[in-house]
Amino acid sequence: MLGNLLGFDIRKEQRLTVTYAHGEQTSWVGLPPSFSTRLLDKMPVVLKVQLYAAHAVPVGPPCYLSWSGTVSESGTMSLSSQLGQLLPLPEGAVVHVTPLDSGAVPEAKRVTLEPASEDEWEVVELNAEDIEGRLLEQCGVASVGRALPIWVAGQMMAMKVSETIPAADCCRLVAGTEVAIAPRPRKATRWLNNGENGCYGRKEALYPVYLRVHLSAVDLIQSAPGVLGDTPL
């Protein structure tokens, strides 16, 4: 078990309905006031989210999301439509949401990501500084085997989390977390001088090194739209 529920029994998770926030470019979710007011002094909070089918049958393994104050409508958990389709958590689906004690979810020292394509790798190379400065505005938790969505220049890239240090079901992304992005270049070659009798036309593939960035601190509460405190309950 990852830890005690914040301030109340971990076995009393909330049953919520998924709603989509179309146009949002973030992995932070919204929670209803009846739930989220109890978590105000614990932000940001990692959430264990289990999808359920009819007759209370769980569907697949749980996913881990994060909350930093955004308010959704009563009885719902709101999230980006792109994130919902990626996980997948369909709009209208029923989920059981359990907040996890922050002390039981380790801070990530390093997270390794794998781009889904050569195109994504090229976008990452061109926008490393933007990713370093803004990733924490978009994501708060990483889980091995899950895709970590990152929005760059309006485009979502779903990079697979291949490793976290420390190893855990999920890790919190914090200021100073190193994000190592595995290279996925297009095939490139160079000509080599073969030595003794001049140049020969032998080719060798070139492989760039991992791209590494360190996450910058952000004010999560101010960056989240519709946060508690600004929204009347």
Tab-separated table of C-alpha atoms in Angstrom:
chain	number	residue	atom	x	y	z
A	1	MET	CA	0.000	0.000	0.000
A	2	LEU	CA	1.366	3.400	-0.953
A	3	GLY	CA	0.333	5.081	2.258
A	4	ASN	CA	-2.523	6.532	4.251
A	5	LEU	CA	-5.168	8.717	2.711
A	6	LEU	CA	-4.631	12.357	3.520
A	7	GLY	CA	-6.361	13.013	6.805
A	8	PHE	CA	-8.960	10.228	6.452
A	9	ASP	CA	-9.344	6.500	5.801
A	10	ILE	CA	-7.565	5.350	2.625
A	11	ARG	CA	-10.332	2.810	2.008
A	12	LYS	CA	-12.886	5.592	1.446
A	13	GLU	CA	-11.915	6.623	-2.065
A	14	GLN	CA	-14.256	8.870	-4.068
A	15	ARG	CA	-16.326	7.514	-6.951
A	16	LEU	CA	-16.277	10.180	-9.671
A	17	THR	CA	-17.318	10.558	-13.305
A	18	VAL	CA	-14.720	11.606	-15.878
A	19	THR	CA	-15.364	14.865	-17.719
A	20	TYR	CA	-13.160	16.409	-20.399
A	21	ALA	CA	-11.741	19.929	-20.323
A	22	HIS	CA	-11.340	20.496	-24.046
A	23	GLY	CA	-8.403	22.648	-25.058
A	24	GLU	CA	-6.501	22.205	-21.779
A	25	GLN	CA	-2.810	21.366	-22.222
A	26	THR	CA	-1.981	19.837	-18.845
A	27	SER	CA	-1.962	16.541	-16.966
A	28	TRP	CA	-3.180	18.184	-13.745
A	29	VAL	CA	-6.779	17.210	-13.019
A	30	GLY	CA	-9.743	18.917	-11.366
A	31	LEU	CA	-11.585	17.589	-8.310
A	32	PRO	CA	-15.025	18.506	-6.930
A	33	PRO	CA	-15.184	20.886	-3.926
A	34	SER	CA	-16.624	18.219	-1.614
A	35	PHE	CA	-13.432	16.222	-2.119
A	36	SER	CA	-10.773	18.817	-2.775
A	37	THR	CA	-11.428	21.152	0.172
A	38	ARG	CA	-10.021	18.442	2.451
A	39	LEU	CA	-6.770	18.420	0.473
A	40	LEU	CA	-6.054	22.148	0.310
A	41	ASP	CA	-3.125	22.131	2.731
A	42	LYS	CA	-1.560	19.086	1.028
A	43	MET	CA	-1.125	20.426	-2.520
A	44	PRO	CA	0.135	19.180	-4.875
A	45	VAL	CA	-1.499	15.768	-4.374
A	46	VAL	CA	-0.870	12.501	-6.232
A	47	LEU	CA	-4.025	10.536	-7.040
A	48	LYS	CA	-4.429	6.822	-7.667
A	49	VAL	CA	-7.166	6.499	-10.303
A	50	GLN	CA	-8.836	3.170	-11.068
A	51	LEU	CA	-11.199	2.853	-14.030
A	52	TYR	CA	-14.308	0.724	-13.468
A	53	ALA	CA	-16.701	-0.965	-15.885
A	54	ALA	CA	-20.270	-2.028	-15.177
A	55	HIS	CA	-20.952	-4.026	-12.000
A	56	ALA	CA	-17.930	-2.454	-10.254
A	57	VAL	CA	-15.395	-4.451	-12.261
A	58	PRO	CA	-11.944	-2.770	-12.386
A	59	VAL	CA	-10.513	-2.224	-15.862
A	60	GLY	CA	-6.746	-2.616	-16.195
A	61	PRO	CA	-4.135	-1.324	-13.757
A	62	PRO	CA	-4.590	2.029	-12.010
A	63	CYS	CA	-3.004	5.198	-13.326
A	64	TYR	CA	-1.492	8.015	-11.285
A	65	LEU	CA	-2.452	11.644	-11.789
A	66	SER	CA	-1.932	14.832	-9.812
A	67	TRP	CA	-3.979	17.759	-8.476
A	68	SER	CA	-2.922	21.280	-7.544
A	69	GLY	CA	-6.184	23.052	-6.747
A	70	THR	CA	-8.311	23.050	-9.897
A	71	VAL	CA	-12.044	22.676	-9.166
A	72	SER	CA	-14.380	20.483	-11.196
A	73	GLU	CA	-18.152	20.146	-11.011
A	74	SER	CA	-19.736	18.130	-8.232
A	75	GLY	CA	-19.238	14.373	-8.626
A	76	THR	CA	-16.679	14.678	-11.436
A	77	MET	CA	-12.966	14.522	-12.114
A	78	SER	CA	-12.028	16.808	-15.003
A	79	LEU	CA	-8.973	16.323	-17.182
A	80	SER	CA	-7.618	17.317	-20.567
A	81	SER	CA	-9.416	15.554	-23.406
A	82	GLN	CA	-6.047	14.636	-24.938
A	83	LEU	CA	-4.877	13.123	-21.656
A	84	GLY	CA	-8.150	11.223	-21.233
A	85	GLN	CA	-7.878	9.702	-24.694
A	86	LEU	CA	-4.238	8.779	-24.086
A	87	LEU	CA	-4.684	6.905	-20.778
A	88	PRO	CA	-7.493	5.991	-21.786
A	89	LEU	CA	-10.123	7.370	-19.408
A	90	PRO	CA	-13.227	7.903	-21.583
A	91	GLU	CA	-15.529	10.826	-20.927
A	92	GLY	CA	-18.441	9.634	-18.781
A	93	ALA	CA	-16.472	6.712	-17.347
A	94	VAL	CA	-16.596	5.934	-13.631
A	95	VAL	CA	-13.326	6.081	-11.699
A	96	HIS	CA	-12.392	5.562	-8.066
A	97	VAL	CA	-9.963	8.269	-6.945
A	98	THR	CA	-7.680	7.833	-3.924
A	99	PRO	CA	-5.351	10.624	-2.741
A	100	LEU	CA	-1.951	9.310	-1.649
A	101	ASP	CA	0.129	10.548	1.228
A	102	SER	CA	2.943	12.651	-0.227
A	103	GLY	CA	5.416	10.939	2.098
A	104	ALA	CA	4.615	7.589	0.491
A	105	VAL	CA	5.193	8.838	-3.080
A	106	PRO	CA	8.932	9.477	-3.560
A	107	GLU	CA	10.341	12.495	-5.330
A	108	ALA	CA	11.882	11.547	-8.672
A	109	LYS	CA	15.607	12.092	-8.856
A	110	ARG	CA	15.603	11.056	-12.509
A	111	VAL	CA	12.960	10.073	-15.072
A	112	THR	CA	13.871	8.505	-18.417
A	113	LEU	CA	11.531	9.096	-21.354
A	114	GLU	CA	11.360	7.528	-24.812
A	115	PRO	CA	9.968	9.604	-27.706
A	116	ALA	CA	7.379	7.817	-29.822
A	117	SER	CA	8.920	8.874	-33.133
A	118	GLU	CA	11.815	10.602	-34.850
A	119	ASP	CA	9.585	13.654	-35.278
A	120	GLU	CA	9.056	13.899	-31.505
A	121	TRP	CA	12.800	13.612	-30.891
A	122	GLU	CA	13.464	16.519	-33.244
A	123	VAL	CA	10.828	18.656	-31.482
A	124	VAL	CA	12.452	17.835	-28.136
A	125	GLU	CA	15.913	18.793	-29.399
A	126	LEU	CA	14.640	22.154	-30.622
A	127	ASN	CA	12.636	22.928	-27.467
A	128	ALA	CA	14.746	21.565	-24.600
A	129	GLU	CA	14.828	24.912	-22.770
A	130	ASP	CA	11.034	25.271	-22.961
A	131	ILE	CA	10.553	21.726	-21.635
A	132	GLU	CA	12.942	22.391	-18.759
A	133	GLY	CA	11.110	25.557	-17.757
A	134	ARG	CA	7.494	24.479	-18.218
A	135	LEU	CA	7.167	20.709	-17.696
A	136	LEU	CA	6.110	21.077	-14.053
A	137	GLU	CA	3.244	23.323	-15.164
A	138	GLN	CA	1.957	20.357	-17.166
A	139	CYS	CA	2.827	17.196	-15.199
A	140	GLY	CA	3.203	16.284	-11.541
A	141	VAL	CA	3.767	12.535	-11.511
A	142	ALA	CA	5.480	9.840	-13.595
A	143	SER	CA	4.821	6.100	-13.681
A	144	VAL	CA	6.934	3.477	-15.484
A	145	GLY	CA	5.225	2.014	-18.543
A	146	ARG	CA	2.812	4.942	-18.835
A	147	ALA	CA	3.046	7.749	-21.349
A	148	LEU	CA	3.967	11.189	-20.007
A	149	PRO	CA	2.235	13.813	-22.148
A	150	ILE	CA	4.231	16.975	-22.826
A	151	TRP	CA	2.872	19.934	-24.754
A	152	VAL	CA	5.386	21.893	-26.823
A	153	ALA	CA	4.334	24.690	-29.170
A	154	GLY	CA	0.711	23.506	-28.950
A	155	GLN	CA	1.609	19.926	-29.887
A	156	MET	CA	1.202	17.014	-27.465
A	157	MET	CA	3.944	14.408	-27.359
A	158	ALA	CA	3.282	11.181	-25.456
A	159	MET	CA	6.681	9.924	-24.342
A	160	LYS	CA	6.856	6.581	-22.546
A	161	VAL	CA	8.360	6.531	-19.052
A	162	SER	CA	10.940	3.726	-19.192
A	163	GLU	CA	12.603	4.264	-15.793
A	164	THR	CA	12.313	6.289	-12.618
A	165	ILE	CA	14.916	6.732	-9.903
A	166	PRO	CA	14.008	5.696	-7.299
A	167	ALA	CA	12.035	2.755	-8.691
A	168	ALA	CA	8.409	2.941	-7.507
A	169	ASP	CA	4.823	2.573	-8.718
A	170	CYS	CA	4.929	6.332	-9.279
A	171	CYS	CA	7.200	9.267	-8.469
A	172	ARG	CA	6.486	12.956	-7.979
A	173	LEU	CA	8.090	15.376	-10.419
A	174	VAL	CA	9.693	18.236	-8.504
A	175	ALA	CA	12.049	21.141	-9.128
A	176	GLY	CA	15.468	19.619	-9.779
A	177	THR	CA	14.217	16.287	-11.162
A	178	GLU	CA	16.483	15.251	-14.040
A	179	VAL	CA	14.592	14.230	-17.160
A	180	ALA	CA	16.675	12.108	-19.534
A	181	ILE	CA	15.154	11.747	-22.998
A	182	ALA	CA	16.389	8.811	-25.060
A	183	PRO	CA	17.586	9.734	-28.565
A	184	ARG	CA	15.513	8.587	-31.520
A	185	PRO	CA	17.260	10.100	-34.532
A	186	ARG	CA	16.635	9.532	-38.186
A	187	LYS	CA	19.273	7.295	-39.739
A	188	ALA	CA	22.413	9.304	-40.351
A	189	THR	CA	25.773	8.294	-41.802
A	190	ARG	CA	29.274	9.574	-42.249
A	191	TRP	CA	32.189	8.525	-44.452
A	192	LEU	CA	35.268	7.059	-42.778
A	193	ASN	CA	38.894	7.041	-43.924
A	194	ASN	CA	39.899	3.400	-44.013
A	195	GLY	CA	43.607	4.118	-43.707
A	196	GLU	CA	46.141	2.227	-45.777
A	197	ASN	CA	45.143	2.792	-49.421
A	198	GLY	CA	43.124	5.963	-49.233
A	199	CYS	CA	39.422	6.529	-48.632
A	200	TYR	CA	36.864	3.817	-48.884
A	201	GLY	CA	33.122	4.291	-48.966
A	202	ARG	CA	32.234	2.642	-45.668
A	203	LYS	CA	29.369	4.192	-43.663
A	204	GLU	CA	28.672	4.220	-39.951
A	205	ALA	CA	25.457	5.221	-38.162
A	206	LEU	CA	25.671	8.206	-35.821
A	207	TYR	CA	23.870	8.062	-32.465
A	208	PRO	CA	23.399	11.197	-30.358
A	209	VAL	CA	23.495	11.066	-26.567
A	210	TYR	CA	20.536	11.361	-24.194
A	211	LEU	CA	19.110	14.849	-23.855
A	212	ARG	CA	19.048	15.831	-20.174
A	213	VAL	CA	17.138	18.693	-18.562
A	214	HIS	CA	16.512	19.649	-14.935
A	215	LEU	CA	12.994	20.785	-14.095
A	216	SER	CA	12.531	24.378	-12.979
A	217	ALA	CA	10.289	25.377	-10.087
A	218	VAL	CA	6.874	26.850	-10.951
A	219	ASP	CA	4.030	28.313	-8.905
A	220	LEU	CA	1.506	25.532	-9.453
A	221	ILE	CA	-1.353	27.205	-7.632
A	222	GLN	CA	-1.174	30.388	-9.680
A	223	SER	CA	-0.719	28.490	-12.940
A	224	ALA	CA	-3.836	26.340	-12.469
A	225	PRO	CA	-7.108	27.848	-13.763
A	226	GLY	CA	-10.147	27.803	-11.478
A	227	VAL	CA	-8.264	26.977	-8.302
A	228	LEU	CA	-9.838	26.790	-4.888
A	229	GLY	CA	-9.700	30.140	-3.189
A	230	ASP	CA	-10.550	31.942	-6.435
A	231	THR	CA	-13.694	29.887	-7.062
A	232	PRO	CA	-16.662	30.206	-4.663
A	233	LEU	CA	-17.725	26.877	-3.195
